[in-house]
Amino acid sequence: MCNSIEFATFPHFFSDTLRFYRHTNVVYLNTVVGNTEQFIKRNFRVRVITNTVLPGAYEYDLALIENDRFLLSNVDLRRIQQLADVMDFDASQSEAVKRNGVMLPSGFCEYEREIKKLPVFDRTRYHRATLHYFLWHLAKYYLINSGPNDRGLRLSEAVRFYLREIKRPFRSNREVNESYQRIDRETLENIAARVLIVDVPPAQGYGALPPFIQVREVLVNEQFSLPGILPSGYFFGSHFDSEDDYIDWMSEFLSHCQHMHLWLLIVRDVAMLKGLGKMLEAMNRRSRSFSHPITEAHSFNYLVSQPA
């Protein structure tokens, strides 16, 4: 069973399509959080090809989408746990430090630095991505449980718990999945895929990331900034001066995906549905829109499109 957020992000009517097109290739543009691509890999026998501009999202997809197996050996796990035992601290008594927009206990930051000095961190890019995935879970825990009145787990206990938990998502769907960062148009044209999924943010772009995503990016790149990786008019998530400029850019970018038969656009700004529908019509594609409420105040909106 998937949770409500995963269900809303990946609706049942499209799930049925993927069950029908087994062993096909699915391209997912603009991965951000990681739920959707992981849901696809876990539930369908399709080849998943992801792309993002966020360095932390790319590490996530390297670890869980392109890679299949949990790569840390028992020796690696013992060393990680031993470090936590030696550097143990109580988050409620640890000084909080600001790390590029997020507050974390200083004890966690010291532990993170030691983890990144271990030989396993540089063994392969998949080992590095797996360790970043582990550190992200640990950091998210301390984002919630690091105040002076919080009585959370000590570092040693938290590490012991998450070293067990992070193994669960690692699995194979028996396909050769791929992850990209800043995919170029020529590569898009050369990917033989039947299904395209695009997460379409508003034309105003991403103003700020939620803390649990911001901390993932900071763990990968201490100097991370949205303007630095998403200059105006550059990619999904960038700021565009107007909706028309955004749709013109999107039309040019997606023209390199016309050989992909079925498109699913996840539309974050419902006001854009009309403009996107006209764009798809001009690209000689017919489309239908759907809306799925997940709370009283929030719905996910979709455009499903195929050649006319």
Coordinates of N, CA, C and O in Angstrom, one line a residue, residues 162-291:
Y162 N 18.5 4.1 12.5 CA 18.4 4.4 11.0 C 19.3 3.5 10.2 O 19.0 3.3 9.0
L163 N 20.3 2.9 10.7 CA 21.1 1.9 10.0 C 20.3 0.7 9.6 O 20.6 0.0 8.6
R164 N 19.3 0.4 10.5 CA 18.4 -0.7 10.1 C 17.3 -0.2 9.1 O 17.0 -0.9 8.2
E165 N 16.8 1.0 9.4 CA 15.7 1.4 8.6 C 16.0 1.7 7.2 O 15.2 1.5 6.2
I166 N 17.2 2.3 6.9 CA 17.5 2.8 5.5 C 17.7 1.6 4.6 O 17.7 1.8 3.4
K167 N 17.9 0.4 5.1 CA 18.0 -0.8 4.2 C 16.7 -1.1 3.4 O 16.8 -1.7 2.3
R168 N 15.6 -0.7 4.0 CA 14.3 -1.2 3.5 C 14.0 -0.7 2.0 O 13.5 -1.5 1.3
P169 N 14.3 0.5 1.6 CA 13.9 0.9 0.3 C 14.8 0.3 -0.8 O 14.4 0.4 -2.0
F170 N 15.9 -0.2 -0.5 CA 16.8 -0.7 -1.5 C 16.3 -2.0 -2.1 O 16.2 -3.0 -1.4
R171 N 16.0 -2.0 -3.4 CA 15.5 -3.2 -4.0 C 15.7 -3.1 -5.5 O 15.8 -2.0 -6.1
S172 N 15.6 -4.2 -6.2 CA 15.7 -4.2 -7.7 C 14.4 -4.5 -8.3 O 13.5 -5.2 -7.8
N173 N 14.1 -3.8 -9.4 CA 13.0 -4.1 -10.3 C 13.4 -4.9 -11.5 O 12.7 -5.0 -12.5
R174 N 14.7 -5.4 -11.5 CA 15.2 -6.2 -12.6 C 15.3 -5.4 -13.9 O 15.2 -6.0 -15.0
E175 N 15.5 -4.1 -13.8 CA 15.7 -3.2 -15.0 C 16.9 -2.4 -14.8 O 17.4 -2.2 -13.7
V176 N 17.5 -1.9 -15.9 CA 18.7 -1.1 -15.8 C 18.2 0.4 -15.8 O 18.0 1.0 -16.8
N177 N 18.0 0.9 -14.6 CA 17.5 2.2 -14.4 C 18.7 3.2 -14.4 O 19.8 2.9 -14.2
E178 N 18.3 4.5 -14.8 CA 19.4 5.5 -14.9 C 18.9 6.8 -14.2 O 17.7 7.1 -14.2
S179 N 19.9 7.5 -13.7 CA 19.6 8.8 -13.1 C 20.5 9.9 -13.7 O 21.7 9.6 -13.9
Y180 N 20.0 11.0 -14.0 CA 20.7 12.1 -14.6 C 20.6 13.4 -13.8 O 19.6 13.6 -13.1
Q181 N 21.6 14.3 -14.0 CA 21.5 15.6 -13.4 C 21.7 16.6 -14.6 O 22.7 16.6 -15.3
R182 N 20.7 17.5 -14.8 CA 20.7 18.4 -15.9 C 20.8 17.8 -17.2 O 21.7 18.0 -18.0
I183 N 19.8 16.9 -17.5 CA 19.9 16.2 -18.8 C 19.8 17.2 -19.9 O 19.1 18.2 -19.9
D184 N 20.5 16.9 -21.0 CA 20.4 17.8 -22.2 C 19.4 17.3 -23.2 O 19.0 16.2 -23.2
R185 N 19.1 18.2 -24.1 CA 18.1 17.9 -25.1 C 18.4 16.8 -26.0 O 17.6 16.0 -26.4
E186 N 19.7 16.7 -26.4 CA 20.1 15.6 -27.3 C 19.9 14.3 -26.7 O 19.5 13.3 -27.3
T187 N 20.3 14.2 -25.4 CA 20.1 12.9 -24.6 C 18.6 12.6 -24.6 O 18.3 11.4 -24.7
L188 N 17.8 13.6 -24.3 CA 16.3 13.3 -24.3 C 15.9 12.7 -25.6 O 15.1 11.7 -25.6
E189 N 16.3 13.2 -26.7 CA 15.9 12.8 -28.0 C 16.4 11.3 -28.3 O 15.7 10.6 -29.0
N190 N 17.5 10.9 -27.6 CA 18.0 9.6 -27.9 C 17.5 8.5 -26.9 O 18.0 7.4 -27.0
I191 N 16.7 8.9 -25.9 CA 16.1 7.9 -25.0 C 14.9 7.3 -25.6 O 13.9 8.0 -25.9
A192 N 14.9 6.0 -25.8 CA 13.8 5.3 -26.4 C 12.8 5.0 -25.2 O 13.0 4.1 -24.5
A193 N 11.8 5.9 -25.0 CA 10.9 5.7 -23.9 C 9.4 5.8 -24.4 O 9.2 6.6 -25.4
R194 N 8.5 5.2 -23.8 CA 7.1 5.3 -24.2 C 6.4 6.3 -23.3 O 5.4 6.9 -23.7
V195 N 6.8 6.4 -22.0 CA 6.1 7.2 -21.0 C 7.0 8.4 -20.5 O 8.2 8.2 -20.2
L196 N 6.4 9.6 -20.4 CA 7.1 10.7 -19.9 C 6.3 11.3 -18.7 O 5.1 11.5 -18.9
I197 N 6.9 11.5 -17.6 CA 6.3 12.2 -16.5 C 7.1 13.5 -16.2 O 8.3 13.5 -16.1
V198 N 6.3 14.6 -16.0 CA 7.0 15.9 -15.8 C 6.3 16.5 -14.6 O 5.1 16.7 -14.6
D199 N 7.1 16.9 -13.6 CA 6.6 17.6 -12.5 C 6.7 19.1 -12.8 O 7.8 19.6 -13.0
V200 N 5.6 19.8 -13.0 CA 5.6 21.2 -13.5 C 5.3 22.1 -12.4 O 4.2 22.3 -11.9
P201 N 6.4 22.8 -11.9 CA 6.1 23.8 -10.8 C 5.6 25.1 -11.4 O 5.5 25.3 -12.6
P202 N 5.1 26.0 -10.5 CA 4.6 27.3 -11.1 C 5.6 28.1 -11.8 O 6.8 27.9 -11.7
A203 N 5.1 29.1 -12.6 CA 6.0 29.9 -13.4 C 6.9 30.8 -12.5 O 8.0 31.2 -13.0
Q204 N 6.5 31.0 -11.3 CA 7.4 31.8 -10.4 C 8.6 31.0 -9.9 O 9.5 31.6 -9.3
G205 N 8.6 29.7 -10.1 CA 9.7 28.9 -9.7 C 9.6 28.5 -8.2 O 8.7 28.9 -7.5
Y206 N 10.7 27.9 -7.7 CA 10.8 27.6 -6.3 C 11.3 28.8 -5.5 O 12.5 29.2 -5.7
G207 N 10.5 29.3 -4.6 CA 11.0 30.4 -3.8 C 11.9 29.9 -2.7 O 12.9 30.5 -2.4
A208 N 11.6 28.8 -2.1 CA 12.4 28.2 -1.1 C 12.0 26.7 -1.0 O 10.9 26.3 -1.3
L209 N 12.9 25.9 -0.5 CA 12.6 24.5 -0.3 C 12.2 24.2 1.1 O 12.7 24.9 2.0
P210 N 11.3 23.3 1.4 CA 11.0 23.0 2.8 C 12.3 22.5 3.5 O 13.2 21.9 2.9
P211 N 12.3 22.7 4.8 CA 13.5 22.3 5.6 C 14.1 20.9 5.3 O 15.3 20.7 5.3
F212 N 13.2 19.9 5.2 CA 13.6 18.5 5.1 C 14.3 18.3 3.7 O 15.1 17.4 3.6
I213 N 13.9 19.1 2.7 CA 14.6 19.0 1.4 C 15.9 19.9 1.4 O 16.9 19.5 0.9
Q214 N 15.8 21.1 2.0 CA 16.9 22.0 2.1 C 18.1 21.3 2.8 O 19.2 21.4 2.3
V215 N 17.8 20.5 3.9 CA 18.9 19.9 4.6 C 19.6 18.8 3.7 O 20.8 18.6 3.8
R216 N 18.8 18.1 2.9 CA 19.4 17.1 2.0 C 20.3 17.7 1.0 O 21.4 17.2 0.8
E217 N 20.0 18.9 0.5 CA 20.8 19.6 -0.4 C 22.1 20.1 0.2 O 23.2 20.1 -0.3
V218 N 22.0 20.6 1.5 CA 23.1 21.2 2.2 C 24.1 20.1 2.6 O 25.3 20.3 2.6
L219 N 23.6 18.9 2.9 CA 24.5 17.7 3.2 C 25.3 17.4 2.0 O 26.5 17.0 2.1
V220 N 24.8 17.6 0.8 CA 25.6 17.2 -0.4 C 26.4 18.4 -0.9 O 27.6 18.2 -1.3
N221 N 25.9 19.6 -0.7 CA 26.7 20.8 -1.1 C 26.4 21.9 -0.1 O 25.4 22.5 0.0
E222 N 27.4 22.2 0.8 CA 27.3 23.1 1.8 C 26.9 24.5 1.3 O 26.2 25.3 2.0
Q223 N 27.3 24.9 0.1 CA 27.1 26.2 -0.5 C 25.8 26.2 -1.4 O 25.6 27.2 -2.1
F224 N 25.0 25.2 -1.2 CA 23.8 25.1 -2.1 C 22.9 26.4 -2.0 O 22.7 26.9 -0.9
S225 N 22.5 26.8 -3.2 CA 21.5 27.9 -3.2 C 20.6 27.7 -4.5 O 21.1 27.2 -5.5
L226 N 19.3 27.9 -4.3 CA 18.4 27.7 -5.5 C 18.8 28.7 -6.6 O 18.8 28.2 -7.8
P227 N 19.1 30.0 -6.4 CA 19.4 30.8 -7.5 C 20.7 30.3 -8.2 O 20.9 30.5 -9.4
G228 N 21.6 29.7 -7.4 CA 22.9 29.2 -8.0 C 22.7 28.1 -9.0 O 23.4 28.0 -10.0
I229 N 21.7 27.2 -8.7 CA 21.5 26.1 -9.6 C 20.3 26.3 -10.6 O 20.2 25.5 -11.5
L230 N 19.5 27.2 -10.3 CA 18.3 27.5 -11.1 C 18.2 28.9 -11.5 O 17.4 29.7 -11.1
P231 N 19.1 29.4 -12.4 CA 19.0 30.8 -12.9 C 17.7 31.0 -13.6 O 17.1 30.0 -14.1
S232 N 17.3 32.2 -13.8 CA 16.0 32.6 -14.4 C 15.9 32.0 -15.8 O 16.9 32.0 -16.6
G233 N 14.8 31.3 -16.1 CA 14.5 30.8 -17.4 C 15.4 29.6 -17.8 O 15.5 29.3 -19.0
Y234 N 15.8 28.8 -16.8 CA 16.8 27.8 -17.1 C 16.1 26.4 -17.1 O 16.4 25.6 -18.0
F235 N 15.3 26.1 -16.1 CA 14.7 24.7 -16.0 C 13.4 24.7 -15.2 O 13.0 25.8 -14.7
F236 N 12.8 23.6 -15.1 CA 11.6 23.5 -14.3 C 12.0 23.9 -12.8 O 13.0 23.3 -12.3
G237 N 11.3 24.8 -12.3 CA 11.7 25.3 -10.9 C 12.3 26.7 -11.0 O 12.5 27.3 -10.0
S238 N 12.8 27.1 -12.2 CA 13.4 28.4 -12.3 C 12.3 29.4 -12.4 O 11.1 29.1 -12.6
H239 N 12.6 30.7 -12.1 CA 11.7 31.8 -12.3 C 11.6 32.2 -13.7 O 12.6 32.4 -14.4
F240 N 10.3 32.3 -14.2 CA 10.1 32.9 -15.5 C 9.3 34.2 -15.4 O 8.5 34.3 -14.5
D241 N 9.6 35.1 -16.3 CA 9.0 36.5 -16.2 C 7.5 36.4 -16.3 O 6.8 37.3 -15.8
S242 N 7.0 35.5 -17.1 CA 5.5 35.4 -17.3 C 5.2 33.9 -17.6 O 6.0 33.1 -18.0
E243 N 3.9 33.6 -17.5 CA 3.4 32.3 -17.8 C 3.6 32.0 -19.3 O 4.0 30.9 -19.6
D244 N 3.4 33.0 -20.1 CA 3.7 32.8 -21.6 C 5.1 32.4 -21.9 O 5.4 31.5 -22.7
D245 N 6.1 33.1 -21.2 CA 7.5 32.8 -21.4 C 7.8 31.3 -21.0 O 8.5 30.6 -21.6
Y246 N 7.2 31.0 -19.8 CA 7.4 29.6 -19.3 C 6.8 28.6 -20.2 O 7.5 27.6 -20.5
I247 N 5.6 28.8 -20.7 CA 5.0 27.8 -21.6 C 5.8 27.7 -22.9 O 6.0 26.6 -23.5
D248 N 6.3 28.9 -23.5 CA 7.1 28.8 -24.7 C 8.4 28.0 -24.4 O 8.8 27.2 -25.3
W249 N 9.0 28.2 -23.3 CA 10.2 27.5 -22.9 C 9.9 26.0 -22.8 O 10.6 25.1 -23.3
M250 N 8.8 25.7 -22.1 CA 8.4 24.3 -21.9 C 8.1 23.6 -23.3 O 8.5 22.5 -23.5
S251 N 7.4 24.3 -24.2 CA 7.1 23.8 -25.5 C 8.4 23.4 -26.2 O 8.5 22.3 -26.8
E252 N 9.4 24.3 -26.2 CA 10.6 24.0 -26.9 C 11.3 22.8 -26.2 O 11.8 21.9 -26.9
F253 N 11.4 22.8 -24.9 CA 12.1 21.7 -24.2 C 11.4 20.3 -24.4 O 12.0 19.3 -24.7
L254 N 10.1 20.3 -24.3 CA 9.3 19.1 -24.5 C 9.2 18.6 -25.9 O 8.9 17.4 -26.2
S255 N 9.5 19.5 -26.9 CA 9.5 19.1 -28.3 C 10.5 18.0 -28.5 O 10.4 17.2 -29.4
H256 N 11.5 17.9 -27.6 CA 12.6 16.9 -27.8 C 12.1 15.5 -27.2 O 12.8 14.5 -27.2
C257 N 10.9 15.5 -26.7 CA 10.3 14.3 -26.1 C 9.1 13.8 -26.9 O 8.3 12.9 -26.4
Q258 N 8.9 14.4 -28.1 CA 7.7 14.0 -28.9 C 7.6 12.6 -29.2 O 6.5 12.0 -29.5
H259 N 8.7 11.9 -29.3 CA 8.7 10.5 -29.6 C 8.2 9.6 -28.5 O 7.9 8.4 -28.7
M260 N 8.1 10.2 -27.3 CA 7.5 9.5 -26.1 C 6.0 9.6 -26.2 O 5.4 10.7 -26.2
H261 N 5.3 8.5 -26.2 CA 3.9 8.4 -26.6 C 3.0 9.1 -25.5 O 2.2 9.9 -25.8
L262 N 3.1 8.6 -24.3 CA 2.2 9.0 -23.3 C 2.9 9.9 -22.3 O 3.9 9.6 -21.7
W263 N 2.3 11.1 -22.1 CA 2.8 12.1 -21.1 C 1.9 12.3 -19.9 O 0.7 12.3 -20.1
L264 N 2.5 12.4 -18.7 CA 1.7 12.7 -17.5 C 2.4 14.0 -17.0 O 3.5 14.0 -16.6
L265 N 1.7 15.1 -17.0 CA 2.2 16.4 -16.4 C 1.5 16.5 -15.0 O 0.3 16.6 -14.9
I266 N 2.3 16.6 -14.0 CA 1.9 16.9 -12.6 C 1.9 18.4 -12.5 O 3.0 19.0 -12.5
V267 N 0.8 19.1 -12.4 CA 0.7 20.5 -12.5 C 0.5 21.1 -11.1 O -0.6 20.9 -10.5
R268 N 1.5 21.9 -10.6 CA 1.4 22.4 -9.3 C 0.6 23.7 -9.2 O 0.1 24.1 -8.1
D269 N 0.4 24.4 -10.3 CA -0.4 25.6 -10.3 C -1.6 25.4 -11.2 O -1.5 25.3 -12.5
V270 N -2.8 25.2 -10.6 CA -4.0 24.8 -11.4 C -4.3 25.9 -12.4 O -4.9 25.6 -13.5
A271 N -4.0 27.1 -12.2 CA -4.2 28.2 -13.1 C -3.5 28.0 -14.5 O -3.9 28.6 -15.5
M272 N -2.5 27.1 -14.5 CA -1.7 26.9 -15.7 C -2.4 25.8 -16.6 O -1.9 25.6 -17.7
L273 N -3.4 25.1 -16.1 CA -3.9 24.0 -16.9 C -4.4 24.5 -18.3 O -4.2 23.8 -19.3
K274 N -5.1 25.6 -18.4 CA -5.6 26.1 -19.6 C -4.5 26.4 -20.6 O -4.5 25.9 -21.8
G275 N -3.4 27.1 -20.2 CA -2.3 27.4 -21.0 C -1.5 26.1 -21.4 O -1.1 26.0 -22.6
L276 N -1.4 25.2 -20.5 CA -0.7 24.0 -20.9 C -1.5 23.1 -21.9 O -1.0 22.5 -22.8
G277 N -2.8 23.2 -21.7 CA -3.7 22.5 -22.7 C -3.5 23.0 -24.1 O -3.5 22.3 -25.0
K278 N -3.5 24.3 -24.2 CA -3.3 25.0 -25.5 C -1.9 24.6 -26.1 O -1.7 24.4 -27.3
M279 N -0.9 24.6 -25.2 CA 0.5 24.2 -25.6 C 0.5 22.8 -26.2 O 1.0 22.6 -27.3
L280 N -0.2 21.9 -25.5 CA -0.2 20.5 -26.0 C -1.0 20.4 -27.3 O -0.6 19.6 -28.2
E281 N -2.0 21.2 -27.4 CA -2.8 21.2 -28.7 C -1.9 21.7 -29.8 O -2.0 21.1 -31.0
A282 N -1.2 22.7 -29.6 CA -0.3 23.2 -30.6 C 0.8 22.3 -31.0 O 1.4 22.3 -32.1
M283 N 1.2 21.4 -30.1 CA 2.2 20.3 -30.3 C 1.5 19.1 -31.0 O 2.2 18.0 -31.1
N284 N 0.3 19.2 -31.4 CA -0.5 18.2 -32.0 C -0.7 17.0 -31.1 O -0.5 15.8 -31.5
R285 N -1.0 17.3 -29.8 CA -1.3 16.3 -28.8 C -2.6 16.6 -28.2 O -3.0 17.7 -28.0
R286 N -3.4 15.5 -28.0 CA -4.7 15.7 -27.2 C -4.4 15.4 -25.8 O -3.6 14.6 -25.4
S287 N -5.2 16.0 -24.9 CA -5.0 15.8 -23.5 C -6.3 15.9 -22.7 O -7.3 16.4 -23.2
R288 N -6.2 15.4 -21.5 CA -7.3 15.4 -20.5 C -6.7 15.8 -19.2 O -5.6 15.4 -18.8
S289 N -7.5 16.6 -18.4 CA -7.0 17.0 -17.1 C -7.8 16.3 -16.0 O -9.0 15.9 -16.2
F290 N -7.1 16.0 -14.9 CA -7.7 15.3 -13.8 C -7.3 16.1 -12.5 O -6.3 16.7 -12.5
S291 N -8.1 16.0 -11.5 CA -7.8 16.5 -10.2 C -8.1 15.5 -9.1 O -9.2 14.9 -9.1

